[in-house]
Coordinates of C-alpha atoms in Angstrom, one line a residue:
M171 CA 209.3 -45.4 50.0
V172 CA 210.5 -47.0 53.2
I173 CA 207.8 -47.5 56.3
R174 CA 209.6 -48.4 59.7
A175 CA 207.4 -50.9 61.6
K176 CA 207.4 -53.5 64.4
W177 CA 204.4 -54.9 63.9
V178 CA 202.2 -55.6 60.5
G179 CA 198.5 -56.7 60.2
I180 CA 197.2 -58.3 57.3
D181 CA 193.7 -58.5 56.0
F182 CA 192.4 -61.9 55.2
G183 CA 189.8 -61.7 52.5
Q184 CA 191.0 -60.3 49.1
T185 CA 194.5 -59.7 50.5
L186 CA 196.1 -62.5 52.1
M187 CA 193.4 -65.2 50.7
D188 CA 193.6 -65.2 46.6
S189 CA 189.9 -65.7 45.6
S190 CA 190.6 -64.5 41.9
P191 CA 190.6 -67.8 40.1
E192 CA 187.3 -68.7 38.7
R193 CA 186.5 -72.0 40.1
T194 CA 183.3 -71.1 41.6
Y195 CA 181.7 -73.6 39.1
W196 CA 183.5 -76.5 40.6
M197 CA 182.6 -75.4 44.1
I198 CA 178.8 -75.1 43.2
G199 CA 179.0 -78.3 41.3
D200 CA 180.9 -80.2 44.5
T201 CA 178.6 -78.6 47.1
S202 CA 175.3 -79.9 45.1
K203 CA 176.9 -83.2 44.9
E204 CA 177.7 -83.4 48.5
L205 CA 174.1 -82.2 49.2
G206 CA 172.9 -85.1 47.2
E207 CA 171.3 -82.8 44.5
P208 CA 173.8 -83.4 41.3
E209 CA 170.8 -83.0 38.9
L210 CA 170.7 -79.3 40.2
V211 CA 174.2 -78.3 39.3
E212 CA 173.3 -76.9 35.7
E213 CA 170.6 -74.8 37.1
R214 CA 172.7 -73.2 40.0
C215 CA 175.5 -72.7 37.7
H216 CA 173.1 -70.6 35.5
R217 CA 172.2 -68.8 38.8
W218 CA 175.5 -68.1 39.5
R219 CA 176.3 -66.7 36.0
M220 CA 173.6 -64.4 36.8
M221 CA 175.0 -63.2 40.0
K222 CA 178.4 -62.5 38.4
E223 CA 176.6 -60.3 35.6
K224 CA 175.1 -58.3 38.5
Y225 CA 178.3 -57.9 40.9
G226 CA 181.2 -58.4 38.2
S227 CA 183.6 -61.0 39.8
Y228 CA 183.7 -63.5 42.7
P229 CA 185.7 -61.3 45.0
V230 CA 183.3 -58.8 44.8
I231 CA 180.3 -61.2 45.4
K232 CA 182.1 -62.8 48.4
E233 CA 182.9 -59.3 49.9
R234 CA 179.6 -57.8 49.6
A235 CA 176.8 -60.6 48.6
R236 CA 178.0 -63.9 50.1
P237 CA 174.7 -64.8 51.7
E238 CA 172.9 -64.4 48.5
I239 CA 174.7 -67.2 47.0
M240 CA 173.0 -69.4 49.7
S241 CA 169.8 -67.9 49.2
Y242 CA 169.6 -67.3 45.5
V243 CA 171.9 -70.0 43.9
F244 CA 171.2 -72.6 46.6
D245 CA 167.6 -71.8 47.5
D246 CA 168.8 -71.5 51.4
R247 CA 169.2 -75.1 51.5
P248 CA 169.6 -76.4 55.1
G249 CA 173.3 -76.7 55.9
V250 CA 174.4 -75.4 52.7
A251 CA 176.5 -72.6 54.1
E252 CA 178.7 -74.8 56.2
V253 CA 179.1 -77.6 53.0
F254 CA 180.0 -74.5 50.6
S255 CA 182.4 -73.0 53.1
R256 CA 184.2 -76.3 53.6
I257 CA 184.2 -77.2 49.7
E258 CA 185.4 -73.6 49.1
Q259 CA 188.5 -74.2 51.1
N260 CA 189.7 -76.7 48.4
Y261 CA 189.9 -74.1 45.8
L262 CA 191.3 -70.7 47.2
K263 CA 195.0 -70.4 47.8
V264 CA 197.3 -68.0 49.6
A265 CA 198.0 -64.8 47.4
D266 CA 201.3 -65.2 45.3
G267 CA 204.5 -63.9 47.0
A268 CA 202.5 -63.2 50.2
L269 CA 204.4 -65.9 52.2
D270 CA 207.9 -65.1 50.9
A271 CA 207.3 -61.6 52.0
I272 CA 205.7 -62.4 55.3
Q273 CA 208.7 -64.6 56.0
H274 CA 211.2 -61.7 55.2
L275 CA 209.3 -59.4 57.6
R276 CA 209.7 -62.0 60.4
D277 CA 213.4 -62.6 59.5
Q278 CA 213.8 -58.6 60.4
G279 CA 211.9 -59.1 63.8
I280 CA 208.6 -57.7 62.6
E281 CA 205.7 -59.4 64.2
V282 CA 202.9 -60.4 61.5
S283 CA 199.1 -61.1 62.5
I284 CA 196.1 -61.3 60.4
V285 CA 193.2 -59.1 61.1
A286 CA 190.1 -60.6 59.9
E287 CA 186.3 -59.8 60.0
L288 CA 185.4 -63.2 61.1
K289 CA 181.6 -63.2 62.0
R290 CA 181.3 -66.7 63.5
T291 CA 182.3 -67.5 67.1
L292 CA 186.0 -68.3 67.7
G293 CA 187.0 -71.9 68.6
P294 CA 190.1 -73.9 68.8
I295 CA 192.7 -73.4 66.1
G296 CA 191.5 -75.1 62.8
T297 CA 187.6 -74.7 63.6
D298 CA 187.3 -71.3 61.9
M299 CA 187.5 -70.3 58.3
V300 CA 191.0 -68.4 58.7
S301 CA 193.0 -70.6 60.6
A302 CA 191.4 -74.0 58.9
F303 CA 192.7 -72.0 55.7
L304 CA 196.3 -71.5 56.9
M305 CA 196.5 -75.1 58.3
K306 CA 195.6 -76.8 55.1
R307 CA 198.2 -74.7 53.2
N308 CA 200.8 -75.2 56.0
A309 CA 200.8 -71.3 56.5
I310 CA 199.8 -71.0 59.8
E311 CA 203.5 -71.0 61.2
Y312 CA 204.0 -67.5 59.3
F313 CA 201.7 -65.6 61.6
D314 CA 201.7 -64.6 65.2
E315 CA 198.0 -64.0 66.0
L316 CA 194.6 -64.0 64.6
I317 CA 192.7 -60.9 65.3
T318 CA 189.0 -60.9 64.9
P319 CA 185.8 -59.3 66.3
Q320 CA 185.3 -62.6 68.0
G321 CA 188.5 -62.4 69.6
K322 CA 192.1 -62.8 69.0
V323 CA 194.1 -66.2 69.2
D324 CA 197.7 -66.8 69.6
L325 CA 198.3 -69.0 66.7
R326 CA 201.5 -70.6 68.8
T327 CA 199.8 -71.5 71.9
G328 CA 196.1 -71.2 71.1
E329 CA 195.4 -69.1 73.9
T330 CA 192.3 -66.6 73.3
D331 CA 191.7 -63.0 74.3
L332 CA 188.4 -62.0 74.3
R333 CA 188.8 -58.2 74.8
Y334 CA 188.2 -58.0 71.0
K335 CA 184.8 -59.6 71.2
G336 CA 182.1 -57.6 69.6
S337 CA 184.4 -55.0 68.1
S338 CA 184.8 -54.1 64.4
K339 CA 187.0 -53.3 61.9
E340 CA 184.8 -50.9 60.0
V341 CA 183.6 -49.2 63.2
G342 CA 187.1 -48.9 64.2
D343 CA 186.8 -49.9 67.9
L344 CA 188.9 -53.1 66.9
Y345 CA 191.7 -50.9 66.2
D346 CA 191.3 -49.3 69.8
V347 CA 191.9 -52.5 71.3
L348 CA 194.8 -53.4 69.1
A349 CA 196.5 -50.3 70.0
E350 CA 196.1 -50.9 73.7
D351 CA 197.1 -54.4 73.2
L352 CA 200.3 -53.6 71.2
R353 CA 201.1 -50.7 73.7
S354 CA 201.0 -53.3 76.5
R355 CA 203.8 -55.0 75.0
G356 CA 205.8 -51.9 74.0
I357 CA 204.9 -51.3 70.5
E358 CA 203.2 -47.8 69.6
P359 CA 200.5 -47.7 66.9
K360 CA 202.7 -45.3 64.8
D361 CA 204.9 -48.9 64.6
G362 CA 202.2 -50.6 63.4
V363 CA 200.9 -51.2 59.7
M364 CA 197.7 -52.4 58.6
V365 CA 197.8 -53.8 54.8
G366 CA 194.4 -54.4 53.3
D367 CA 192.1 -53.7 50.5
K368 CA 189.2 -51.7 51.8
E369 CA 189.6 -48.1 52.7
W370 CA 186.6 -48.1 55.1
S371 CA 187.7 -51.0 57.2
D372 CA 191.4 -51.8 56.7
I373 CA 192.6 -48.1 56.1
T374 CA 191.0 -45.2 57.3
P375 CA 189.9 -46.6 60.8
A376 CA 193.5 -47.9 61.4
Q377 CA 195.1 -44.6 60.5
K378 CA 192.6 -42.6 62.8
R379 CA 194.2 -44.8 65.7
G380 CA 197.8 -43.7 64.6
F381 CA 198.5 -47.1 62.6
Q382 CA 200.2 -46.7 59.1
A383 CA 198.6 -48.2 56.3
I384 CA 199.4 -49.6 52.9
H385 CA 196.5 -50.2 50.5
Y386 CA 196.4 -53.5 48.5
S387 CA 194.7 -53.5 45.1
G388 CA 195.8 -56.7 43.5
Y389 CA 192.4 -58.4 43.2
I390 CA 190.0 -55.4 43.3
F391 CA 190.1 -51.5 43.5
H392 CA 187.3 -50.5 46.0
A393 CA 187.9 -46.9 46.4
P394 CA 190.7 -44.2 46.7
S395 CA 192.5 -44.1 50.1
N396 CA 194.9 -42.0 52.1
A397 CA 197.0 -44.9 52.7
S398 CA 200.9 -44.4 52.9
C399 CA 201.3 -46.3 49.6
E400 CA 199.4 -48.7 47.3
I401 CA 200.6 -52.0 46.3
R402 CA 199.4 -54.5 43.7
H403 CA 201.5 -57.5 44.7
L404 CA 202.5 -58.5 48.3
S405 CA 205.9 -59.2 47.5
E406 CA 206.4 -55.3 47.3
L407 CA 206.2 -55.3 51.2
K408 CA 209.6 -56.7 51.1
N409 CA 210.8 -53.3 49.5
I410 CA 208.8 -51.0 51.7
I411 CA 208.7 -52.4 55.3
R412 CA 211.7 -52.2 57.3
P413 CA 212.3 -52.6 61.1
V414 CA 212.3 -49.7 63.2
E415 CA 215.8 -48.4 63.8
G416 CA 217.5 -48.2 67.3

């Protein structure tokens, strides 16, 4: 199958970011030590095991129950969310094959952006979780923009666009703004492709606005979708997406 595109948007969590390695025990240990509570590591790791039995895997917990890590594992210790998020950056990585595929798309003249459900206020590049993750892995140069419900950031210039602020991927109004944004640059939604793992926020809302969609199921399969196709490895994008002809 071939999908023609001028623009590709890639979801961040559970798609671009590989959170599959079972390194959470190290994260919990390092977080506890930084909080000055090394004596609580064993108990907190036990609580983490209980959470894993409840939810099944780290990607599922990260997606559906992240606040519970702070409240249950760490007893809502003041400052723990910030410390855990910073330490987490040391253990996560870019999905295998992602950067090679993205460079392949860019070499064909296709714009590539990240579309993330960022909850915190957007600041200078490197102060939010997504751009900090990319900078730490020397990967920020592969992307044109970071698009979030907090606003859009041009990853080349640092310029922000607040038209997106207050929107939502799941509700779908983020894709309304995105469609208008792309049209202003001569790109119709039909020439845009969303790549993501969640039917309810990455696939269906984008398709309703005229975008094409590719369902990524490399880490976790949430639910069936009506995406144009399904992939299990991001390297597959090299064989599927081609530039618009003419």
